[in-house]
CSV table of C-alpha atoms in Angstrom, one decimal:
chain,number,residue,atom,x,y,z
O,28,MET,CA,37.0,40.3,2.3
O,29,ARG,CA,36.2,43.3,4.5
O,30,SER,CA,33.7,46.2,4.2
O,31,SER,CA,34.8,49.8,3.9
O,32,HIS,CA,34.6,50.0,7.7
O,33,GLY,CA,36.9,47.0,8.2
O,34,VAL,CA,34.2,44.6,9.3
O,35,PRO,CA,34.2,41.1,7.8
O,36,ALA,CA,31.4,40.9,5.1
O,37,SER,CA,29.9,37.7,6.5
O,38,ARG,CA,26.2,38.5,6.1
O,39,PRO,CA,26.2,38.7,2.2
O,40,VAL,CA,27.9,35.3,2.1
O,41,ALA,CA,25.2,33.8,4.4
O,42,ALA,CA,22.4,35.4,2.3
O,43,PHE,CA,24.0,34.1,-0.9
O,44,ASN,CA,24.2,30.6,0.5
O,45,PHE,CA,20.5,30.7,1.6
O,46,ALA,CA,19.5,32.0,-1.8
O,47,ALA,CA,21.5,29.2,-3.5
O,48,LEU,CA,19.9,26.6,-1.3
O,49,PHE,CA,16.4,28.0,-2.1
O,50,THR,CA,17.2,28.0,-5.8
O,51,LEU,CA,18.4,24.4,-5.6
O,52,VAL,CA,15.4,23.2,-3.8
O,53,THR,CA,13.0,25.0,-6.1
O,54,VAL,CA,14.7,23.5,-9.2
O,55,ALA,CA,14.6,20.0,-7.7
O,56,PHE,CA,11.0,20.4,-6.8
O,57,ARG,CA,10.0,21.5,-10.3
O,58,ASN,CA,11.9,18.6,-11.8
O,59,LEU,CA,10.0,16.2,-9.6
O,60,LEU,CA,6.7,17.8,-10.7
O,61,LYS,CA,7.8,17.6,-14.3
O,62,ALA,CA,8.2,13.9,-14.2
O,63,LYS,CA,4.9,13.2,-12.4
O,64,ARG,CA,4.5,9.6,-13.3
O,65,ARG,CA,8.0,8.5,-12.3
O,66,THR,CA,7.8,10.6,-9.1
O,67,LEU,CA,4.4,9.0,-8.2
O,68,LEU,CA,5.6,5.5,-8.8
O,69,LEU,CA,8.8,5.8,-6.9
O,70,GLY,CA,7.1,7.8,-4.1
O,71,PHE,CA,4.4,5.1,-3.8
O,72,ALA,CA,7.1,2.4,-3.4
O,73,ILE,CA,9.0,4.3,-0.8
O,74,ALA,CA,5.9,5.2,1.1
O,75,VAL,CA,4.8,1.6,1.3
O,76,VAL,CA,8.2,0.4,2.6
O,77,ALA,CA,8.4,3.4,5.0
O,78,MET,CA,4.9,2.5,6.3
O,79,LEU,CA,5.9,-1.2,6.8
O,80,PHE,CA,9.1,-0.2,8.5
O,81,LEU,CA,7.4,2.2,10.9
O,82,VAL,CA,4.7,-0.4,11.8
O,83,LEU,CA,7.3,-3.1,12.5
O,84,ARG,CA,9.5,-0.8,14.6
O,85,SER,CA,6.5,0.5,16.5
O,86,VAL,CA,5.4,-3.0,17.3
O,87,SER,CA,8.9,-3.9,18.5
O,88,ALA,CA,9.1,-0.7,20.6
O,89,SER,CA,5.7,-1.4,22.1
O,90,VAL,CA,6.6,-5.0,23.0
O,91,SER,CA,9.8,-3.8,24.6
O,92,ALA,CA,7.8,-1.2,26.6
O,93,ARG,CA,5.3,-3.8,27.8
O,94,MET,CA,8.2,-6.1,28.8
O,95,ILE,CA,9.6,-3.4,31.0
O,96,GLU,CA,6.1,-2.6,32.4
O,97,ALA,CA,5.3,-6.3,33.0
O,98,ALA,CA,8.7,-7.1,34.5
O,99,THR,CA,8.8,-4.2,36.8
O,100,THR,CA,5.2,-4.7,37.9
O,101,LEU,CA,5.1,-8.4,38.4
O,102,SER,CA,8.5,-9.8,39.2
O,103,SER,CA,11.3,-7.3,39.1
O,104,GLY,CA,12.6,-3.9,40.0
O,105,HIS,CA,14.9,-2.0,37.7
O,106,VAL,CA,17.6,-3.4,39.9
O,107,ASN,CA,17.2,-6.5,42.1
O,108,VAL,CA,19.2,-7.6,45.1
O,109,GLY,CA,18.2,-11.2,45.8
O,110,GLY,CA,20.3,-14.3,46.6
O,111,PHE,CA,20.4,-17.9,47.6
O,112,TYR,CA,21.0,-19.6,51.0
O,113,LYS,CA,22.3,-23.1,51.2
O,114,VAL,CA,22.2,-25.3,54.4
O,115,ARG,CA,23.3,-28.3,52.4
O,116,LYS,CA,25.2,-28.7,49.2
O,117,ARG,CA,22.4,-30.1,47.1
O,118,GLY,CA,19.8,-27.6,48.2
O,119,ALA,CA,19.1,-23.9,47.8
O,120,ASP,CA,16.5,-21.4,48.9
O,121,ALA,CA,15.8,-18.1,47.2
O,122,LEU,CA,16.2,-15.9,50.2
O,123,VAL,CA,18.2,-13.1,51.8
O,124,ASN,CA,19.1,-13.0,55.5
O,125,GLU,CA,19.4,-9.9,57.6
O,126,ARG,CA,16.5,-8.2,55.9
O,127,ALA,CA,16.4,-5.0,58.0
O,128,LYS,CA,20.1,-4.4,57.7
O,129,LEU,CA,20.2,-4.9,54.0
O,130,ALA,CA,17.2,-2.6,53.5
O,131,ALA,CA,18.8,0.2,55.4
O,132,LEU,CA,22.1,-0.2,53.4
O,133,LEU,CA,20.3,-0.1,50.1
O,134,LYS,CA,18.3,3.0,51.1
O,135,GLU,CA,21.6,4.7,52.0
O,136,LYS,CA,23.6,3.7,49.0
O,137,VAL,CA,20.9,4.3,46.3
O,138,PRO,CA,19.5,7.7,47.2
O,139,GLU,CA,18.2,8.2,43.7
O,140,ALA,CA,15.8,5.3,44.0
O,141,VAL,CA,12.1,6.3,43.8
O,142,GLY,CA,11.2,3.1,45.7
O,143,ILE,CA,12.6,0.0,47.3
O,144,ILE,CA,10.4,-2.9,48.3
O,145,ASP,CA,11.1,-6.5,49.3
O,146,ARG,CA,9.1,-9.5,48.3
O,147,GLY,CA,9.2,-13.2,49.2
O,148,ARG,CA,10.0,-15.5,46.4
O,149,GLY,CA,8.7,-19.0,45.6
O,150,TRP,CA,7.4,-21.4,43.0
O,151,GLY,CA,4.3,-23.5,43.4
O,152,ARG,CA,1.3,-25.0,41.8
O,153,ILE,CA,-2.2,-23.5,42.2
O,154,VAL,CA,-4.9,-26.1,42.4
O,155,SER,CA,-8.7,-25.6,42.2
O,156,PRO,CA,-11.5,-28.2,41.9
O,157,ALA,CA,-11.5,-27.6,38.1
O,158,SER,CA,-7.8,-27.3,37.1
O,159,SER,CA,-4.3,-26.4,38.2
O,160,LEU,CA,-1.4,-24.3,37.0
O,161,ASN,CA,2.2,-23.4,37.9
O,162,ALA,CA,3.1,-19.9,39.1
O,163,GLY,CA,5.9,-17.8,40.6
O,164,VAL,CA,4.8,-16.8,44.1
O,165,SER,CA,5.4,-13.2,45.3
O,166,GLY,CA,5.0,-12.5,49.0
O,167,ILE,CA,4.0,-8.9,49.4
O,168,VAL,CA,3.8,-6.4,52.3
O,169,TRP,CA,0.5,-4.6,51.6
O,170,GLU,CA,1.6,-1.2,53.0
O,171,ASN,CA,4.6,-1.1,50.7
O,172,GLU,CA,2.9,-2.1,47.4
O,173,GLY,CA,1.3,1.2,46.4
O,174,ARG,CA,3.2,1.2,43.1
O,175,PHE,CA,2.0,-2.3,42.3
O,176,PHE,CA,-1.7,-1.7,43.2
O,177,ASN,CA,-1.7,1.5,41.1
O,178,SER,CA,-0.2,-0.4,38.1
O,179,VAL,CA,-2.8,-3.2,38.0
O,180,GLN,CA,-6.4,-2.9,37.1
O,181,PHE,CA,-8.8,-4.8,39.3
O,182,GLU,CA,-11.7,-6.5,37.5
O,183,ARG,CA,-13.2,-8.0,40.6
O,184,GLY,CA,-12.4,-7.7,44.3
O,185,SER,CA,-9.9,-5.1,45.6
O,186,ALA,CA,-6.5,-4.6,47.0
O,187,GLU,CA,-8.0,-4.2,50.5
O,188,ASN,CA,-8.9,-7.9,50.5
O,189,LEU,CA,-5.2,-8.7,50.4
O,190,LYS,CA,-4.8,-7.3,53.9
O,191,LYS,CA,-6.3,-10.6,55.2
O,192,PRO,CA,-4.1,-13.6,55.9
O,193,ASN,CA,-3.9,-16.3,53.3
O,194,THR,CA,-5.5,-14.4,50.5
O,195,ALA,CA,-4.5,-14.4,46.8
O,196,LEU,CA,-4.5,-12.0,43.8
O,197,LEU,CA,-5.1,-13.9,40.6
O,198,PHE,CA,-5.1,-12.5,37.1
O,199,ALA,CA,-8.0,-12.9,34.7
O,200,ALA,CA,-6.6,-15.7,32.6
O,201,GLN,CA,-5.7,-17.7,35.7
O,202,ALA,CA,-9.1,-17.3,37.2
O,203,LYS,CA,-10.7,-18.4,33.9
O,204,LYS,CA,-8.5,-21.5,33.7
O,205,LEU,CA,-9.0,-22.4,37.4
O,206,GLU,CA,-12.7,-21.5,37.1
O,207,VAL,CA,-12.8,-19.5,40.3
O,208,ASP,CA,-14.1,-16.1,41.4
O,209,ILE,CA,-13.9,-13.8,44.4
O,210,GLY,CA,-14.3,-15.7,47.6
O,211,ASP,CA,-13.5,-19.1,46.2
O,212,THR,CA,-10.7,-21.2,47.6
O,213,VAL,CA,-7.6,-22.5,45.8
O,214,THR,CA,-4.7,-24.6,47.2
O,215,LEU,CA,-1.1,-23.5,46.8
O,216,VAL,CA,1.4,-26.4,46.8
O,217,ILE,CA,5.1,-25.7,47.1
O,218,GLU,CA,8.2,-27.9,47.6
O,219,GLY,CA,10.2,-26.8,50.6
O,220,ASN,CA,13.8,-27.2,51.6
O,221,GLY,CA,14.5,-30.9,51.8
O,222,GLY,CA,12.0,-31.9,49.2
O,223,GLN,CA,8.8,-32.0,51.3
O,224,SER,CA,5.6,-30.5,49.9
O,225,ASN,CA,3.8,-27.8,51.9
O,226,THR,CA,0.3,-26.6,51.2
O,227,VAL,CA,-2.0,-23.8,52.2
O,228,ASP,CA,-5.6,-22.9,51.3
O,229,LEU,CA,-6.0,-19.4,49.8
O,230,GLU,CA,-9.1,-17.3,49.4
O,231,VAL,CA,-9.3,-15.4,46.1
O,232,GLY,CA,-9.4,-11.8,47.2
O,233,ALA,CA,-8.8,-10.0,43.9
O,234,ILE,CA,-8.8,-10.7,40.2
O,235,ALA,CA,-6.8,-8.3,38.0
O,236,SER,CA,-6.6,-7.7,34.3
O,237,ASP,CA,-3.8,-9.6,32.5
O,238,ILE,CA,-0.5,-7.8,32.0
O,239,GLY,CA,0.6,-9.7,28.9
O,240,PHE,CA,1.3,-13.4,29.1
O,241,MET,CA,3.7,-13.0,32.0
O,242,SER,CA,0.8,-12.5,34.4
O,243,ASN,CA,-0.3,-16.0,33.6
O,244,TYR,CA,2.6,-17.2,35.8
O,245,SER,CA,2.4,-14.7,38.7
O,246,LEU,CA,0.6,-15.2,42.0
O,247,PHE,CA,0.6,-12.6,44.8
O,248,VAL,CA,0.0,-13.5,48.4
O,249,PRO,CA,0.7,-11.9,51.8
O,250,ARG,CA,4.4,-12.1,52.7
O,251,GLN,CA,3.6,-14.1,55.9
O,252,THR,CA,2.1,-16.8,53.7
O,253,VAL,CA,5.4,-17.4,51.9
O,254,LEU,CA,7.3,-17.4,55.3
O,255,ASP,CA,5.0,-20.0,56.7
O,256,LEU,CA,5.1,-22.2,53.7
O,257,TYR,CA,8.9,-22.3,53.5
O,258,ARG,CA,9.4,-22.1,57.3
O,259,PHE,CA,11.5,-18.9,57.0
O,260,ASN,CA,11.9,-16.5,59.9
O,261,ASP,CA,10.7,-12.9,59.8
O,262,ASN,CA,14.2,-11.4,59.1
O,263,THR,CA,14.5,-13.0,55.7
O,264,THR,CA,13.1,-12.0,52.3
O,265,GLY,CA,13.3,-13.2,48.7
O,266,VAL,CA,14.5,-10.1,46.9
O,267,PHE,CA,14.8,-6.3,47.2
O,268,GLN,CA,13.4,-4.6,44.2
O,269,VAL,CA,14.9,-1.1,43.5
O,270,TYR,CA,13.0,1.2,41.3
O,271,LEU,CA,14.7,4.1,39.5
O,272,LYS,CA,13.4,7.1,37.6
O,273,HIS,CA,14.8,5.9,34.4
O,274,ALA,CA,15.2,2.2,33.4
O,275,SER,CA,18.4,3.1,31.5
O,276,GLU,CA,20.2,3.7,34.8
O,277,SER,CA,19.7,0.1,35.9
O,278,GLN,CA,23.1,-1.3,34.7
O,279,GLY,CA,25.1,1.5,36.3
O,280,VAL,CA,23.3,1.3,39.6
O,281,MET,CA,23.8,-2.5,39.7
O,282,GLU,CA,27.5,-2.2,39.1
O,283,ARG,CA,27.8,0.4,41.8
O,284,LEU,CA,25.9,-1.8,44.3
O,285,ARG,CA,28.1,-4.7,43.5
O,286,GLY,CA,31.1,-2.8,44.7
O,287,THR,CA,29.3,-1.3,47.7
O,288,LEU,CA,27.9,-4.7,48.9
O,289,ALA,CA,31.2,-6.4,48.4
O,290,ALA,CA,33.0,-3.7,50.5
O,291,SER,CA,30.3,-4.2,53.2
O,292,GLY,CA,31.3,-7.8,53.6
O,293,TYR,CA,28.6,-9.6,51.5
O,294,THR,CA,29.6,-12.5,49.3
O,295,LEU,CA,28.3,-12.0,45.7
O,296,MET,CA,27.5,-14.4,42.9
O,297,GLU,CA,29.0,-13.6,39.5
O,298,HIS,CA,26.6,-11.7,37.4
O,299,ASP,CA,24.5,-14.1,35.3
O,300,PRO,CA,21.9,-12.4,33.0
O,301,GLN,CA,19.2,-15.0,33.7
O,302,PRO,CA,16.0,-15.1,35.7
O,303,PHE,CA,16.6,-16.2,39.3
O,304,PHE,CA,14.6,-19.5,38.9
O,305,ILE,CA,16.9,-20.7,36.1
O,306,LYS,CA,19.9,-20.3,38.5
O,307,PHE,CA,18.7,-23.0,41.0
O,308,ASP,CA,20.3,-25.9,39.2
O,309,LYS,CA,23.6,-24.1,38.9
O,310,VAL,CA,23.6,-23.0,42.6
O,311,MET,CA,22.6,-26.5,43.8
O,312,GLY,CA,25.6,-27.9,42.0
O,313,GLU,CA,28.1,-25.6,43.7
O,314,ASP,CA,30.1,-26.6,46.8
O,315,TRP,CA,29.4,-23.7,49.1
O,316,LEU,CA,27.2,-23.2,52.1
O,317,GLY,CA,25.6,-20.0,53.6
O,318,GLN,CA,24.5,-17.0,51.7
O,319,GLN,CA,25.5,-15.4,48.4
O,320,LEU,CA,23.8,-12.3,47.0
O,321,ASP,CA,22.6,-12.2,43.4
O,322,LEU,CA,22.3,-8.9,41.7
O,323,SER,CA,20.3,-8.4,38.5
O,324,VAL,CA,18.5,-5.8,36.3
O,325,TRP,CA,15.0,-6.0,35.0
O,326,SER,CA,16.2,-7.4,31.6
O,327,ASP,CA,17.9,-10.3,33.3
O,328,GLU,CA,14.7,-11.4,34.9
O,329,ILE,CA,12.9,-11.6,31.6
O,330,ALA,CA,15.8,-12.8,29.5
O,331,PHE,CA,13.8,-15.9,28.5
O,332,VAL,CA,11.4,-13.7,26.5
O,333,LEU,CA,13.8,-11.1,25.2
O,334,TRP,CA,14.1,-13.2,22.0
O,335,ILE,CA,10.7,-11.7,21.1
O,336,THR,CA,12.1,-8.2,20.5
O,337,THR,CA,15.2,-9.6,18.9
O,338,ALA,CA,13.1,-11.6,16.5
O,339,LEU,CA,10.9,-8.5,15.7
O,340,ASP,CA,14.0,-6.3,15.1
O,341,ALA,CA,15.5,-9.0,12.9
O,342,VAL,CA,12.3,-9.4,10.9
O,343,SER,CA,12.0,-5.6,10.6
O,344,PHE,CA,15.5,-5.0,9.3
O,345,LEU,CA,15.4,-8.1,7.0
O,346,VAL,CA,12.2,-7.2,5.3
O,347,VAL,CA,13.0,-3.5,5.0
O,348,GLY,CA,16.6,-4.3,3.9
O,349,VAL,CA,15.3,-6.4,1.0
O,350,LEU,CA,12.7,-3.9,0.0
O,351,ALA,CA,15.2,-1.0,0.4
O,352,PHE,CA,17.6,-2.9,-1.9
O,353,ILE,CA,14.9,-3.2,-4.5
O,354,ILE,CA,14.0,0.5,-4.1
O,355,ILE,CA,17.6,1.6,-4.4
O,356,GLY,CA,17.8,-0.3,-7.7
O,357,GLY,CA,14.6,1.3,-8.9
O,358,ILE,CA,15.7,4.8,-7.8
O,359,THR,CA,19.1,4.4,-9.4
O,360,ASN,CA,17.5,3.2,-12.7
O,361,ALA,CA,14.9,6.0,-12.6
O,362,MET,CA,17.5,8.7,-12.0
O,363,TRP,CA,19.7,7.3,-14.7
O,364,MET,CA,16.7,7.5,-17.1
O,365,SER,CA,16.2,11.1,-15.9
O,366,VAL,CA,19.8,11.9,-16.7
O,367,ARG,CA,19.4,10.5,-20.2
O,368,GLU,CA,16.2,12.4,-20.8
O,369,ARG,CA,17.7,15.6,-19.5
O,370,THR,CA,21.0,15.4,-21.3
O,371,LYS,CA,20.5,18.6,-23.3
O,372,GLU,CA,19.2,20.4,-20.2
O,373,ILE,CA,22.3,19.4,-18.3
O,374,GLY,CA,24.5,20.5,-21.2
O,375,THR,CA,22.7,23.9,-21.3
O,376,MET,CA,23.2,24.4,-17.6
O,377,ARG,CA,26.9,23.4,-17.9
O,378,ALA,CA,27.3,25.8,-20.9
O,379,ILE,CA,26.0,28.8,-19.0
O,380,GLY,CA,28.3,28.2,-16.1
O,381,ALA,CA,26.8,25.6,-13.7
O,382,GLN,CA,29.5,23.8,-11.9
O,383,LYS,CA,29.7,20.0,-11.6
O,384,GLY,CA,29.0,20.3,-7.9
O,385,PHE,CA,25.7,22.1,-8.6
O,386,ILE,CA,24.6,19.3,-10.9
O,387,VAL,CA,25.3,16.7,-8.3
O,388,ARG,CA,23.5,18.7,-5.6
O,389,MET,CA,20.5,19.2,-7.9
O,390,PHE,CA,20.0,15.4,-8.3
O,391,LEU,CA,20.6,14.8,-4.6
O,392,ALA,CA,18.1,17.5,-3.7
O,393,GLU,CA,15.5,15.8,-5.9
O,394,ALA,CA,16.2,12.4,-4.3
O,395,PHE,CA,16.1,14.0,-0.8
O,396,LEU,CA,12.8,15.7,-1.4
O,397,LEU,CA,11.3,12.5,-3.0
O,398,GLY,CA,12.5,10.4,0.0
O,399,LEU,CA,11.4,12.9,2.6
O,400,PHE,CA,7.9,13.4,1.2
O,401,ALA,CA,7.3,9.8,0.4
O,402,ALA,CA,8.5,8.7,3.8
O,403,ALA,CA,6.2,11.3,5.4
O,404,VAL,CA,3.2,9.9,3.5
O,405,GLY,CA,4.2,6.4,4.6
O,406,ALA,CA,4.7,7.5,8.2
O,407,ALA,CA,1.3,9.2,8.2
O,408,LEU,CA,-0.4,6.1,6.8
O,409,ALA,CA,1.3,3.9,9.4
O,410,THR,CA,0.3,6.2,12.2
O,411,LEU,CA,-3.3,6.4,11.0
O,412,LEU,CA,-3.4,2.6,10.6
O,413,LEU,CA,-2.1,1.9,14.1
O,414,LEU,CA,-4.3,4.5,15.8
O,415,SER,CA,-7.3,3.1,14.0
O,416,LEU,CA,-6.5,-0.5,15.1
O,417,ASN,CA,-5.9,0.7,18.7
O,418,ALA,CA,-9.3,2.4,18.8
O,419,LEU,CA,-11.0,-0.9,17.8
O,420,HIS,CA,-9.6,-2.7,20.9
O,421,ILE,CA,-9.2,-5.9,18.8
O,422,PRO,CA,-8.9,-9.0,21.1
O,423,ILE,CA,-6.1,-11.3,20.5
O,424,ARG,CA,-7.4,-14.9,20.9
O,425,ASN,CA,-4.4,-16.9,19.7
O,426,ASP,CA,-2.0,-17.8,22.5
O,427,GLY,CA,1.0,-17.7,20.3
O,428,VAL,CA,0.2,-14.2,19.1
O,429,ARG,CA,-0.5,-13.1,22.7
O,430,LEU,CA,2.9,-14.5,23.7
O,431,PHE,CA,4.6,-12.7,20.8
O,432,LEU,CA,2.9,-9.3,21.4
O,433,MET,CA,2.7,-9.6,25.2
O,434,THR,CA,-0.9,-8.2,25.2
O,435,ASN,CA,-4.4,-9.6,25.1
O,436,THR,CA,-5.7,-6.8,22.9
O,437,PHE,CA,-4.0,-5.1,19.9
O,438,LYS,CA,-2.3,-2.0,21.1
O,439,VAL,CA,0.8,-0.4,19.5
O,440,GLY,CA,2.1,3.0,20.4
O,441,VAL,CA,3.5,5.4,17.8
O,442,ASP,CA,6.6,7.3,19.0
O,443,ALA,CA,7.7,10.6,17.5
O,444,GLY,CA,11.3,9.4,17.6
O,445,GLN,CA,10.4,6.4,15.4
O,446,ILE,CA,8.7,8.7,12.9
O,447,LEU,CA,11.7,11.1,12.7
O,448,ALA,CA,14.0,8.1,12.3
O,449,THR,CA,11.9,6.8,9.4
O,450,LEU,CA,12.0,10.2,7.7
O,451,ALA,CA,15.8,10.4,8.1
O,452,LEU,CA,16.4,6.8,7.0
O,453,PHE,CA,14.5,6.9,3.8
O,454,SER,CA,15.8,10.4,2.9
O,455,VAL,CA,19.3,9.0,3.2
O,456,ILE,CA,18.4,5.8,1.2
O,457,THR,CA,17.1,7.8,-1.7
O,458,CYS,CA,20.2,10.1,-1.7
O,459,VAL,CA,22.6,7.1,-1.6
O,460,ALA,CA,20.7,5.6,-4.6
O,461,THR,CA,21.2,8.8,-6.6
O,462,ILE,CA,24.9,9.3,-6.1
O,463,TYR,CA,26.1,7.4,-9.1
O,464,PRO,CA,23.6,8.9,-11.6
O,465,ALA,CA,24.3,12.3,-10.2
O,466,LEU,CA,28.1,11.9,-10.6
O,467,LYS,CA,27.7,10.6,-14.2
O,468,ALA,CA,25.5,13.7,-15.0
O,469,SER,CA,28.0,16.1,-13.6
O,470,ARG,CA,30.8,14.7,-15.8
O,471,MET,CA,29.0,15.3,-19.0
O,472,LYS,CA,30.9,17.6,-21.4
O,473,PRO,CA,28.6,20.6,-22.4
O,474,VAL,CA,29.3,20.3,-26.1
O,475,GLU,CA,28.5,16.6,-26.2
O,476,ALA,CA,25.4,17.0,-24.1
O,477,LEU,CA,24.1,19.8,-26.3
O,478,MET,CA,24.7,17.6,-29.4
O,479,HIS,CA,22.9,14.6,-27.8
O,480,GLY,CA,20.2,13.2,-30.1
O,481,LYS,CA,21.2,15.2,-33.2
């Protein structure tokens, strides 16, 4: 259709659609207000499930974020270039030769990296007069560890103390178990190549706040200490840790590096998404000598604890799935009762010209508004609950719960994306539950509907 000037009459159509939508929403809103008791009961049920869903998803997201933070602070970059060196078939050392050459190559081939550091790797037992514990040993170069020092919070001592030879950074839980403080001495015992034990006395130079349970198994010492213990030369290192702007880029950068390093003449191990220390047994059982590089991403290095987020996600969807199924049944039943109660009303609307599509859209609009508002209330309650609990700084004393939540105090972040996803999900659920009653209502014959109850 065109105007008298030959211009398509598009604006009146758009205005009509907007007016129809406004009318539809107004009618749906009034119908919800008319059935206050039913609306409140269904809304309360949806709000509770939405609140539970958002709490569980927020906990899972927070644990995942802490995993990335802990991994990339303590033991991993976003991408890691490590490896193993074998001088005999039944032995293996976690080291990389030609340290300077490989560092230059990585800097050239990963220009988007925001940082590249290398650390010595080892495993040993920390012994004090009171107790002992096992820990992964990281040998650091003080001048290169600005990111690390900015990420940890020092409770006692300082990063400056780690400039001295044979010093150690412990975390609070470790210091408590070992019963040591700044200036005390602990002994580090490692098993070197060939099976002999090497030891060194370390002065506790700094004690940092725990970073989840993973910090219980992390020890930081000067790089030279690791070299001396394992009898390595200065042109070797344990791993190059490559840090990127976004953790999501890790997999792509690793795959690119695999091709680059292979083309540069390096021998690479097949990618195995496991922490490096789990690979020792496999490497020692293989019949090769010399060096092979091992590339991994941050999630590989903490694969042994990723079950936590998998379990949380499974629990979230199982619980919400069961409750959502119950809600769908309740909404379907409630809407079916609404159809029966409003049979004459529907007949009147059909008699004065309302199309079947309008009847369907009216019921779906009611369901959408109900789901949206109820989910918004649930999301608001969940946000208020989590923020209140965060403000209380509740200590977590149970070791199992600390392991599960990867934190020593209760702290769960609330993400806007999770809130929007909750609103969308429960709006869709209520609409799906209403489809069948809405279709049945639209198929009523006007005459039969008007005669209903006579």
